[in-house]
Tab-separated table of C-alpha atoms in Angstrom:
chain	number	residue	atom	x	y	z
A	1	UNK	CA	-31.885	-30.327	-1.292
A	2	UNK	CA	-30.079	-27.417	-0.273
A	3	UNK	CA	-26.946	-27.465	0.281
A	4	UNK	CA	-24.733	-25.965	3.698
A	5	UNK	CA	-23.902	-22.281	3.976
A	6	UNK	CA	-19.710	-22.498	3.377
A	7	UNK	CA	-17.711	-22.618	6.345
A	8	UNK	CA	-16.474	-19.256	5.603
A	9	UNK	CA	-13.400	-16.997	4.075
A	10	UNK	CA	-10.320	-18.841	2.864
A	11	UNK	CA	-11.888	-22.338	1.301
A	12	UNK	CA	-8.825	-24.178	0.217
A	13	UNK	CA	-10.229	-24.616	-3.638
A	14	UNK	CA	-12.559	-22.832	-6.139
A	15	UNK	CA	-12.593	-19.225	-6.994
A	16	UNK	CA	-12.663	-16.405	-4.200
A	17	UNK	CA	-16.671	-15.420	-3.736
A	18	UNK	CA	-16.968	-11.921	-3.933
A	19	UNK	CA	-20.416	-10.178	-2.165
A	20	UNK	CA	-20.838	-6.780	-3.499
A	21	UNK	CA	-22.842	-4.229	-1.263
A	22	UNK	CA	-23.802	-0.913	-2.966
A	23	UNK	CA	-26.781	0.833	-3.339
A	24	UNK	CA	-26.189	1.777	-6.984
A	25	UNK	CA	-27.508	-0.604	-9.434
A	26	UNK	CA	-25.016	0.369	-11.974
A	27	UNK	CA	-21.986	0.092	-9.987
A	28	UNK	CA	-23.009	-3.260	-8.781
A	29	UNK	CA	-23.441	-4.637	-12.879
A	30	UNK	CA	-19.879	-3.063	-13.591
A	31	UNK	CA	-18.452	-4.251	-10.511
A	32	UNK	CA	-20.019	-7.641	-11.102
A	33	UNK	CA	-18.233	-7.381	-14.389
A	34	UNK	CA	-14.817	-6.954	-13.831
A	35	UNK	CA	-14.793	-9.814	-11.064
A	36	UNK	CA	-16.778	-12.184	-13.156
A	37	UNK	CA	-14.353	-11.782	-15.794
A	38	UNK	CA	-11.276	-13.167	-13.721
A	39	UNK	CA	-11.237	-16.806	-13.535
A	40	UNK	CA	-9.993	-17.125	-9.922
A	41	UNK	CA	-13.027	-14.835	-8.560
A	42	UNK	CA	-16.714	-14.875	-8.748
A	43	UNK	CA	-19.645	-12.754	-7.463
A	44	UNK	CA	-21.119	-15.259	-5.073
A	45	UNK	CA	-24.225	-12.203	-4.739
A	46	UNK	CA	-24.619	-8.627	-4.569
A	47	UNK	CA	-26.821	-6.415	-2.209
A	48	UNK	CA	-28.078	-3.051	-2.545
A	49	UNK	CA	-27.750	-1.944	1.179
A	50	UNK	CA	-26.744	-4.189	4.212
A	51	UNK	CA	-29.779	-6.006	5.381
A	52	UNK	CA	-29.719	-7.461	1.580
A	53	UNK	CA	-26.250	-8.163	2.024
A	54	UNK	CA	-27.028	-10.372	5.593
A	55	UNK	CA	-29.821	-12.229	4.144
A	56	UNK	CA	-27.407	-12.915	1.298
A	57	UNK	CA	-24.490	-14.100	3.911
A	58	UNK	CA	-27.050	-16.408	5.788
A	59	UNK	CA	-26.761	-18.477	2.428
A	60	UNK	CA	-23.634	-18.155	2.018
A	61	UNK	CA	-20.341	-17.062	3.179
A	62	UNK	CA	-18.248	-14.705	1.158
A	63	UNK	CA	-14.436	-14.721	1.287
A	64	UNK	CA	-14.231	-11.062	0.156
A	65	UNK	CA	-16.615	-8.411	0.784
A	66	UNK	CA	-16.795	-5.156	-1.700
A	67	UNK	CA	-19.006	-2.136	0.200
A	68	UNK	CA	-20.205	1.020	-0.261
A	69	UNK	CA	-19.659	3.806	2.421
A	70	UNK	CA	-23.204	6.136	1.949
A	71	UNK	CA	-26.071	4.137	1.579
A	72	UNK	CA	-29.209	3.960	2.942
A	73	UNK	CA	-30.601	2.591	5.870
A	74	UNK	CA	-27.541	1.306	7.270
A	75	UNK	CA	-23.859	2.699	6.284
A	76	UNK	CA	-21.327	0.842	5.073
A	77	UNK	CA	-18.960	2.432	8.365
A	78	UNK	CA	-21.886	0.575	10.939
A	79	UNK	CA	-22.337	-2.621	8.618
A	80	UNK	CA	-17.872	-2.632	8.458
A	81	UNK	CA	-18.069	-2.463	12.460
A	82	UNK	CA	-20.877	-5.154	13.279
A	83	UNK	CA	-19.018	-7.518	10.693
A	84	UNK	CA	-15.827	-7.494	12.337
A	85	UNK	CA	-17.486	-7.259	15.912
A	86	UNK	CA	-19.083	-10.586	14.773
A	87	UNK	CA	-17.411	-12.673	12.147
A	88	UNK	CA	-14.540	-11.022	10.459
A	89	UNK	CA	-14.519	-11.365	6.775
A	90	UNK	CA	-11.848	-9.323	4.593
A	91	UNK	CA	-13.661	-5.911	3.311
A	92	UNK	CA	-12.347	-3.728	0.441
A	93	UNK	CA	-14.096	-0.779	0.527
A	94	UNK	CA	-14.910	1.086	-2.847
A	95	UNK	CA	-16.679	4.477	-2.199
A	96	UNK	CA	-16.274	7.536	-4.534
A	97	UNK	CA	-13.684	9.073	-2.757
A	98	UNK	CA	-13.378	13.124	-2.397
A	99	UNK	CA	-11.704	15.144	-0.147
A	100	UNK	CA	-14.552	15.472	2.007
A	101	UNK	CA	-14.970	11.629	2.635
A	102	UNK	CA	-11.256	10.858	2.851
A	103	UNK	CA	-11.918	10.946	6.645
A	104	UNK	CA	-14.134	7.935	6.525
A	105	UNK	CA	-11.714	6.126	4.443
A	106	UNK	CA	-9.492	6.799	7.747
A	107	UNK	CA	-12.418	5.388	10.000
A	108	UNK	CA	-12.885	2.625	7.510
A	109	UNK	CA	-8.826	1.625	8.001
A	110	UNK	CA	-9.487	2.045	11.873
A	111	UNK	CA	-12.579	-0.321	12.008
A	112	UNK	CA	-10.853	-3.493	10.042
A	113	UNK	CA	-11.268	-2.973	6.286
A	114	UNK	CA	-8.388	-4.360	4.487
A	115	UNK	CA	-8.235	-2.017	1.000
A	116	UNK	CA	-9.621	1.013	0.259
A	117	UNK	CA	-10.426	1.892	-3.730
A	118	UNK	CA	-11.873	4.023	-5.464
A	119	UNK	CA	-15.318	3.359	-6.943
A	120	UNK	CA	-14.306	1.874	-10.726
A	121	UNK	CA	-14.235	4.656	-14.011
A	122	UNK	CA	-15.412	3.651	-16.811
A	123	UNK	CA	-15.558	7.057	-19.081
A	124	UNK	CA	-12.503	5.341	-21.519
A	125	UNK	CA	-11.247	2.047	-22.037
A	126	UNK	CA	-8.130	3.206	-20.280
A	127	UNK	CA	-10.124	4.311	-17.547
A	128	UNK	CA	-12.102	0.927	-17.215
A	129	UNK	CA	-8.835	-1.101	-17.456
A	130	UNK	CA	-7.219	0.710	-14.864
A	131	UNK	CA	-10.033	0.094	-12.482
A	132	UNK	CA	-10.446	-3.333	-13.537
A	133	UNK	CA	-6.579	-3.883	-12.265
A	134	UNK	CA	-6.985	-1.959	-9.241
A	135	UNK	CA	-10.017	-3.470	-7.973
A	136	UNK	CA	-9.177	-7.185	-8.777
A	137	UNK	CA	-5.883	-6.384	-7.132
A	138	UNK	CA	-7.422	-4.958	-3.759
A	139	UNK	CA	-10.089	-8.318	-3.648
A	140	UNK	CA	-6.975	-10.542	-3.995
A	141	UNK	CA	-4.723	-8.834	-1.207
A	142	UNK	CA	-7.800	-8.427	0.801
A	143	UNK	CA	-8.420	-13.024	0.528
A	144	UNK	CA	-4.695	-13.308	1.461
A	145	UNK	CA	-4.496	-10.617	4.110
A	146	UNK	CA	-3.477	-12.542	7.431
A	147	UNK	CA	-6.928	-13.981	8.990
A	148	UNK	CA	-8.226	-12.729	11.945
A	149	UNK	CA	-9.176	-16.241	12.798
A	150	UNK	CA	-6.426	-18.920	13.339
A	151	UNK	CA	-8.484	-21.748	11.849
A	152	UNK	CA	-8.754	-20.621	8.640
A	153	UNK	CA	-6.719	-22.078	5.894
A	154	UNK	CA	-5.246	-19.227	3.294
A	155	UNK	CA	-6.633	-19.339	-0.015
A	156	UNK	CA	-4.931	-21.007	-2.720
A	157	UNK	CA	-1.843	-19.182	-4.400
A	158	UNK	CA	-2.776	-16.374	-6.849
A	159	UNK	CA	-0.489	-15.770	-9.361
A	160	UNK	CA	1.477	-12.602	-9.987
A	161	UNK	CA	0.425	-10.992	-13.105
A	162	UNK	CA	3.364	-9.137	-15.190
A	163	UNK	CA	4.517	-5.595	-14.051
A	164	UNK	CA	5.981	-2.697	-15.902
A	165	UNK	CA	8.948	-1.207	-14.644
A	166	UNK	CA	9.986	2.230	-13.520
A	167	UNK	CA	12.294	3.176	-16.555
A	168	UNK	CA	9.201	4.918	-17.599
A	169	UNK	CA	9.614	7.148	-14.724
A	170	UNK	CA	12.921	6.708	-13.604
A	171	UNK	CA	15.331	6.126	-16.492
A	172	UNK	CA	17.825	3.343	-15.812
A	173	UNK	CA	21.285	4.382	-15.724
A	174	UNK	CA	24.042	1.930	-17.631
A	175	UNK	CA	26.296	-0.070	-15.323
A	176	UNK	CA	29.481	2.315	-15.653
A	177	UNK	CA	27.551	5.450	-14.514
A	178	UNK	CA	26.427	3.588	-11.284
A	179	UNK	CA	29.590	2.966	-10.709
A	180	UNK	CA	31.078	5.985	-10.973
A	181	UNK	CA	28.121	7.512	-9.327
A	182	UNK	CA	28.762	5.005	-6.031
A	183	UNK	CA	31.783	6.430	-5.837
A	184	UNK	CA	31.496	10.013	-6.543
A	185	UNK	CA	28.235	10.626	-4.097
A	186	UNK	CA	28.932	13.166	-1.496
A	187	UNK	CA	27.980	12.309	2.303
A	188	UNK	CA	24.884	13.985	3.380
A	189	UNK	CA	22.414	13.626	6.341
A	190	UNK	CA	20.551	10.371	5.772
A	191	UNK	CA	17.033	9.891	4.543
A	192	UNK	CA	14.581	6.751	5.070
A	193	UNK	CA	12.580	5.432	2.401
A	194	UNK	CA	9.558	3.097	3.173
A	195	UNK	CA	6.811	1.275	0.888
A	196	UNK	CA	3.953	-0.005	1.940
A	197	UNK	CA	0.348	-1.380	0.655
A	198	UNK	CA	-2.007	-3.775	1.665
A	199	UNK	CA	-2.089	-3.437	5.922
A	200	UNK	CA	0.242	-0.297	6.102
A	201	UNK	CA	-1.901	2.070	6.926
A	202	UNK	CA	-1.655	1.031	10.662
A	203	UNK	CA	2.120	-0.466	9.875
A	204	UNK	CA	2.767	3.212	8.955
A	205	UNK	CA	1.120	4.342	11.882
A	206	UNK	CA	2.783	2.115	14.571
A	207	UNK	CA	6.209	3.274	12.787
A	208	UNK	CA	5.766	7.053	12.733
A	209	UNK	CA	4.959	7.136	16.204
A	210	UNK	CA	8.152	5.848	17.461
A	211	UNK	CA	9.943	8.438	15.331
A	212	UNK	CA	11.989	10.843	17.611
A	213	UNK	CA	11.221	14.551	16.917
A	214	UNK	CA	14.768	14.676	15.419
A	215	UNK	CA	14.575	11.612	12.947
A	216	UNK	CA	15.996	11.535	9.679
A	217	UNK	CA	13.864	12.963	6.834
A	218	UNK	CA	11.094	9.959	5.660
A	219	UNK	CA	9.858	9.488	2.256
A	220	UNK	CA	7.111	7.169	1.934
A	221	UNK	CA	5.204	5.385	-0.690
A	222	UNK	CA	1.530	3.888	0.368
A	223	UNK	CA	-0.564	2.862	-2.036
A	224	UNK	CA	-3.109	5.098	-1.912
A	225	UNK	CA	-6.083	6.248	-4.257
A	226	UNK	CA	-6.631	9.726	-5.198
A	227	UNK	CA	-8.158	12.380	-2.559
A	228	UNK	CA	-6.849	10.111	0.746
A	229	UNK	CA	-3.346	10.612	1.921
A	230	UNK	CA	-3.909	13.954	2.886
A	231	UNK	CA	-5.886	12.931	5.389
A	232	UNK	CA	-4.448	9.743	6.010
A	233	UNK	CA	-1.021	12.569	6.472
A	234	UNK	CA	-3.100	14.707	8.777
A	235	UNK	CA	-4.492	11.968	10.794
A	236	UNK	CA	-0.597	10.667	11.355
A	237	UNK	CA	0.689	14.210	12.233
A	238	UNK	CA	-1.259	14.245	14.765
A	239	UNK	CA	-0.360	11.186	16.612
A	240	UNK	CA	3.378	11.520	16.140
A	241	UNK	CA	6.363	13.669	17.328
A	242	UNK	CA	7.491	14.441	13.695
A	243	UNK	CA	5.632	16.262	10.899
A	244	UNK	CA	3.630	14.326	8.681
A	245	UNK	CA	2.447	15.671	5.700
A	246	UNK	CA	1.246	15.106	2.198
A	247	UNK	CA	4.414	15.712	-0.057
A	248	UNK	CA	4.135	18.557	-2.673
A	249	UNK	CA	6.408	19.053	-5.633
A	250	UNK	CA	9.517	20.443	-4.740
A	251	UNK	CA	9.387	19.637	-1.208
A	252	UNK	CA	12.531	19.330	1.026
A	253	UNK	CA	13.479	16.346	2.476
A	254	UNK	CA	14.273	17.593	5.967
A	255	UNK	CA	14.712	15.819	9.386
A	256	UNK	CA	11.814	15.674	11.481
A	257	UNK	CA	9.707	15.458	9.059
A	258	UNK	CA	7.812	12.518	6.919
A	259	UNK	CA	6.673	13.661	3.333
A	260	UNK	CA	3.938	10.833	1.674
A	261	UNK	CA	3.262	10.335	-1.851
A	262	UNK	CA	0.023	11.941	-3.175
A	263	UNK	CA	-2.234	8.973	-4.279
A	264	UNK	CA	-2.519	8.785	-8.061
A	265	UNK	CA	1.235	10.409	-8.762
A	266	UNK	CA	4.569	8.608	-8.526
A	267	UNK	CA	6.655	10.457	-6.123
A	268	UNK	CA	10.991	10.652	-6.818
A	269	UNK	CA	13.745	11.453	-4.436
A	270	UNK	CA	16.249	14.303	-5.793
A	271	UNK	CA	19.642	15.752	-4.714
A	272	UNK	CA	20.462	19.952	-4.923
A	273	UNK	CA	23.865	19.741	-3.383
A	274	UNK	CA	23.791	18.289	0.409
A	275	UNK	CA	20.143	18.217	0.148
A	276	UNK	CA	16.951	16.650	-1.036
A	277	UNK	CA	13.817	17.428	-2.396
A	278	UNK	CA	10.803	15.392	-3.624
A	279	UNK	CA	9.228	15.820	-7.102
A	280	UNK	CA	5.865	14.291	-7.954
A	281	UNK	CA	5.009	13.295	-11.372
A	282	UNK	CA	2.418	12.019	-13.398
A	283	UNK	CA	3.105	8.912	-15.453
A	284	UNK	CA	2.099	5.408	-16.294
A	285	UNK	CA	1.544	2.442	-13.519
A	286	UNK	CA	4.163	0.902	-11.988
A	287	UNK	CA	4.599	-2.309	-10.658
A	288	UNK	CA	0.792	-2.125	-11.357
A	289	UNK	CA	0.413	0.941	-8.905
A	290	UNK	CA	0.746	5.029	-9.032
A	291	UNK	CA	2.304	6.072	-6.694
A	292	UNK	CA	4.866	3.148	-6.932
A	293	UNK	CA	7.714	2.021	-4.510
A	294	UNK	CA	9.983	0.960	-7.196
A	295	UNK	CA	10.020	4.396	-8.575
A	296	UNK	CA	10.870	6.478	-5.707
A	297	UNK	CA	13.540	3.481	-4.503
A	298	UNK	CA	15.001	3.987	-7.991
A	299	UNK	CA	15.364	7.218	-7.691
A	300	UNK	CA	16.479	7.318	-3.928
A	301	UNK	CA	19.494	4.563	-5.376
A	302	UNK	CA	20.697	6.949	-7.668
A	303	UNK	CA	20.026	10.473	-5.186
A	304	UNK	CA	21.459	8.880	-2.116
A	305	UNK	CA	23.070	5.640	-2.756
A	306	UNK	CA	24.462	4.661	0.772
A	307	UNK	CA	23.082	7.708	2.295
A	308	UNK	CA	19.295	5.884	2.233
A	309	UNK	CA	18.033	3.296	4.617
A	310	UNK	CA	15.192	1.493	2.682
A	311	UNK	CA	12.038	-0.076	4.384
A	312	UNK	CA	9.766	-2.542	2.849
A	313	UNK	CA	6.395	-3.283	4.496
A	314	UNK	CA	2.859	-5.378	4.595
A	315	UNK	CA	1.581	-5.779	0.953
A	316	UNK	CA	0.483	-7.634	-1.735
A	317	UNK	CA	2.784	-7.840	-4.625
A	318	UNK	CA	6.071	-7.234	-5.571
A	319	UNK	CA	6.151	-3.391	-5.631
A	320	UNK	CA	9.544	-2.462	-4.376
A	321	UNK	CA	11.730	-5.579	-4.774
A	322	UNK	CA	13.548	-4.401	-7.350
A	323	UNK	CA	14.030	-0.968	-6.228
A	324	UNK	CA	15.019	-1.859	-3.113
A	325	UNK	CA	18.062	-4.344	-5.071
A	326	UNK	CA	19.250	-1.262	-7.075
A	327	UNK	CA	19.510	0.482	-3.238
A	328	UNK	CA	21.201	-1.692	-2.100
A	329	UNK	CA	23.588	-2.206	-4.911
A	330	UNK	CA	24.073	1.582	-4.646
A	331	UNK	CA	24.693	0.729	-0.693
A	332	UNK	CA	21.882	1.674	1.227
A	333	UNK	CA	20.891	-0.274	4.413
A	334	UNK	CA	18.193	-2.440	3.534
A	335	UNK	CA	14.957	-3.617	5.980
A	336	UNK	CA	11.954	-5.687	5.603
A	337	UNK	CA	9.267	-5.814	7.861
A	338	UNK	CA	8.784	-10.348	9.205
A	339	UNK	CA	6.058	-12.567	8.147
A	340	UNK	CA	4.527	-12.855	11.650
A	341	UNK	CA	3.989	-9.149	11.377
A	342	UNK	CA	2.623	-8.379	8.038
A	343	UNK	CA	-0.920	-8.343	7.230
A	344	UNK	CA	0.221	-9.723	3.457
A	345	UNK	CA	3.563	-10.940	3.112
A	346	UNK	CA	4.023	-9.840	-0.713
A	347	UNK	CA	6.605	-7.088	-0.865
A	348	UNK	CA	9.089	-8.013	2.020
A	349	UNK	CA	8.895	-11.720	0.723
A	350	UNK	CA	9.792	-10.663	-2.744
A	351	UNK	CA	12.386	-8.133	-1.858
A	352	UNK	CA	13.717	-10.754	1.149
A	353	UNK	CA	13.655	-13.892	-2.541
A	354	UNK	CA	16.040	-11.393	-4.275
A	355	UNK	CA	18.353	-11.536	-1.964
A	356	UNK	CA	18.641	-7.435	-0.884
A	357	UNK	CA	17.440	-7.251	2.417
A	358	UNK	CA	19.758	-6.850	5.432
A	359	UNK	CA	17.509	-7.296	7.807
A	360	UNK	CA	14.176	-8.675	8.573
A	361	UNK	CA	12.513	-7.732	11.876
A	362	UNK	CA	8.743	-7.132	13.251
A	363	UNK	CA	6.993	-4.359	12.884
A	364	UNK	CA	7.546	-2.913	16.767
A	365	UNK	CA	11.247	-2.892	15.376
A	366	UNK	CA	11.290	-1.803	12.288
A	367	UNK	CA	11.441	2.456	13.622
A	368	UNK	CA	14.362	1.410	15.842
A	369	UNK	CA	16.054	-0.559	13.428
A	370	UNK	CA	15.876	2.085	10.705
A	371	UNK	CA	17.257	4.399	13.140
A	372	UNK	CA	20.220	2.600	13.580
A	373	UNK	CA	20.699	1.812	9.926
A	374	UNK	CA	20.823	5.604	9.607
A	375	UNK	CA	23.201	6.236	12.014
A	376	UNK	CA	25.134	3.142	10.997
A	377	UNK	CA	24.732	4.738	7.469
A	378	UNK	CA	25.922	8.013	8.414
A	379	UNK	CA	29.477	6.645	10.378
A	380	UNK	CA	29.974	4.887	8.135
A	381	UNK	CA	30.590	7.580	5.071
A	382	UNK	CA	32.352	9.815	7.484
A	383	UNK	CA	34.711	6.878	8.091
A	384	UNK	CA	35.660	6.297	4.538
């Protein structure tokens, strides 16, 4: 007898099914791989181009899709629109990503996909294990991403797996020198720091474009893969009143202007006198992500201290939640974008469990709200 096609994404038991659409043979068997070697994922099928992939869905229903961008007969930008046209199911894509393509990645955002990732390396064991992380993560934020359809239950509770820490990057300072450093920081013009992953592509978007043309200077973490947020930087510049631009080493922090991590390098906030500049660096993953939020909050704690406004956004994980307590302890205003809002609920709901965040508010707030932290910020200083 054979059995019912599953009601769909988020079953309430049993591993997340996984259907894998690329047209290359050999990224389909490593692919296949790396998710059939978690135990909370499987690869319910894979298809080399999407008319494979339908006949493979009218069996069964995938919770997570993984696609390919080129392939033939149908692209994975058509297939992406007529599955979300007609029953939405989370998509990561994973495309080999260049400069040249980063503008699909943009349309990709724009027509529903959850993640974007790059297409897995597997030249060194380093390289393999990387990918392996990065793509396992992107499934799981994709089959707890908020559902587009209100009857559908979440899937079960996945497990955060241990993180490094941004000492690597950012060394810690000992507890007398951040006090002495709390006290001895001159006031200067104030400067907003935001993080953001899973869903804050369009979070980031909705925020910019409420920024004034004279806003404080933004520094901004997305996770991001390689060869994308410069035209994820363009694309935003030219919806919003400020400048928005890929950050370069050695970049000033000025207002008016938003400066965004380059995907694959950890970005840090410094101080030359009243003002700041941004240095990007090459390192080890943090928080299981490079460019991480916890390193450029670190640093922003120790640059600024109360001169920062920190912003937490959509996105799977904890990335942030302890930078954002060392801001805060250094006296920076401290926001985090509400559940009701968020596409994934990770990094606000582990910075809002530690017990840093000032305020929460949705995500048509959180521009406004930041703006008044900075002024608030800014008075406040003067006053002392």
């Amino acid at each position: 007898m054979t059995s019912a096609p599953a009601s769909g994404p988020g079953h309430a038991a049993g591993p997340l099914r996984v259907l894998i659409v690329d047209d290359s043979a050999s990224i389909r068997m490593v692919l296949g791989d790396i998710i059939g070697a978690e135990p909370d994922m499987t690869v319910m099928a894979t298809a080399g181009d999407p008319y494979v992939a339908v006949e493979r869905m009218r069996q069964q229903v995938p919770d997570v899709i993984v696609l390919d961008i080129e392939m033939p007969r149908m692209d994975g930008l058509t297939f992406l629109r007529k599955i979300m046209a007609q029953r939405p199911i989370p998509v990561v894509v994973c495309s080999s990503l260049t400069q040249q393509g980063s503008d699909k990645m943009i349309e990709a955002f724009s027509a529903g996909a959850v993640e974007v990732i790059a297409k897995p390396r597997v030249e060194t064991t380093q390289a393999l294990q990387e990918s392996r992380m990065l793509v396992c993560d992107a499934i799981r934020a994709a089959a707890r991403a908020r559902s587009v359809r209100p009857d559908q239950p979440p899937p079960p509770p996945i497990p955060l797996h241990a993180r490094l820490t941004a000492d690597p990057v950012v060394p810690p300072l000992p507890a007398h020198r951040l006090a002495t450093l709390r006290s001895t920081l001159p006031v200067t013009q104030p400067v907003i720091c935001i993080g953001a992953s899973t869903g804050g592509t369009e979070a980031l978007r909705e925020v910019l474009e409420q920024m004034p043309p004279d806003a404080p200077g933004i520094v901004i973490v997305q996770h991001m893969p390689p060869s994308f947020t410069a035209a994820f930087a363009r694309r935003l510049d030219s919806l919003c009143q400020i400048e928005v631009r890929e950050a370069s080493h050695g970049d000033r922090v000025l207002p008016g202007l938003a400066l965004i991590a380059p995907g694959g390098f950890h970005m840090t906030l410094r101080r030359i006198n009243q003002d700041y500049r941004v240095d990007i660096l090459e390192g080890p993953y943090v928080s299981r992500h490079r460019p991480s939020v916890d390193v450029l909050f670190r640093s922003a704690a120790y640059a600024a201290g109360a001169n920062a406004v920190s912003v937490i956004m959509t996105g799977m994980g904890d990335d942030g939640a302890v930078g954002m307590s060392e801001m805060r302890e250094m006296g920076a205003a401290t926001i985090a974008q509400d559940q009701a809002s968020c596409v994934v609920f990770g990094m606000p709901k582990e910075a809002i469990e530690r017990g840093c965040v000032e305020r929460v508010v949705p995500l048509s707030r959180i521009a406004a709200e930041a703006l008044r932290a900075a002024r608030a910020t800014g008075m406040m200083r003067r006053a002392r």
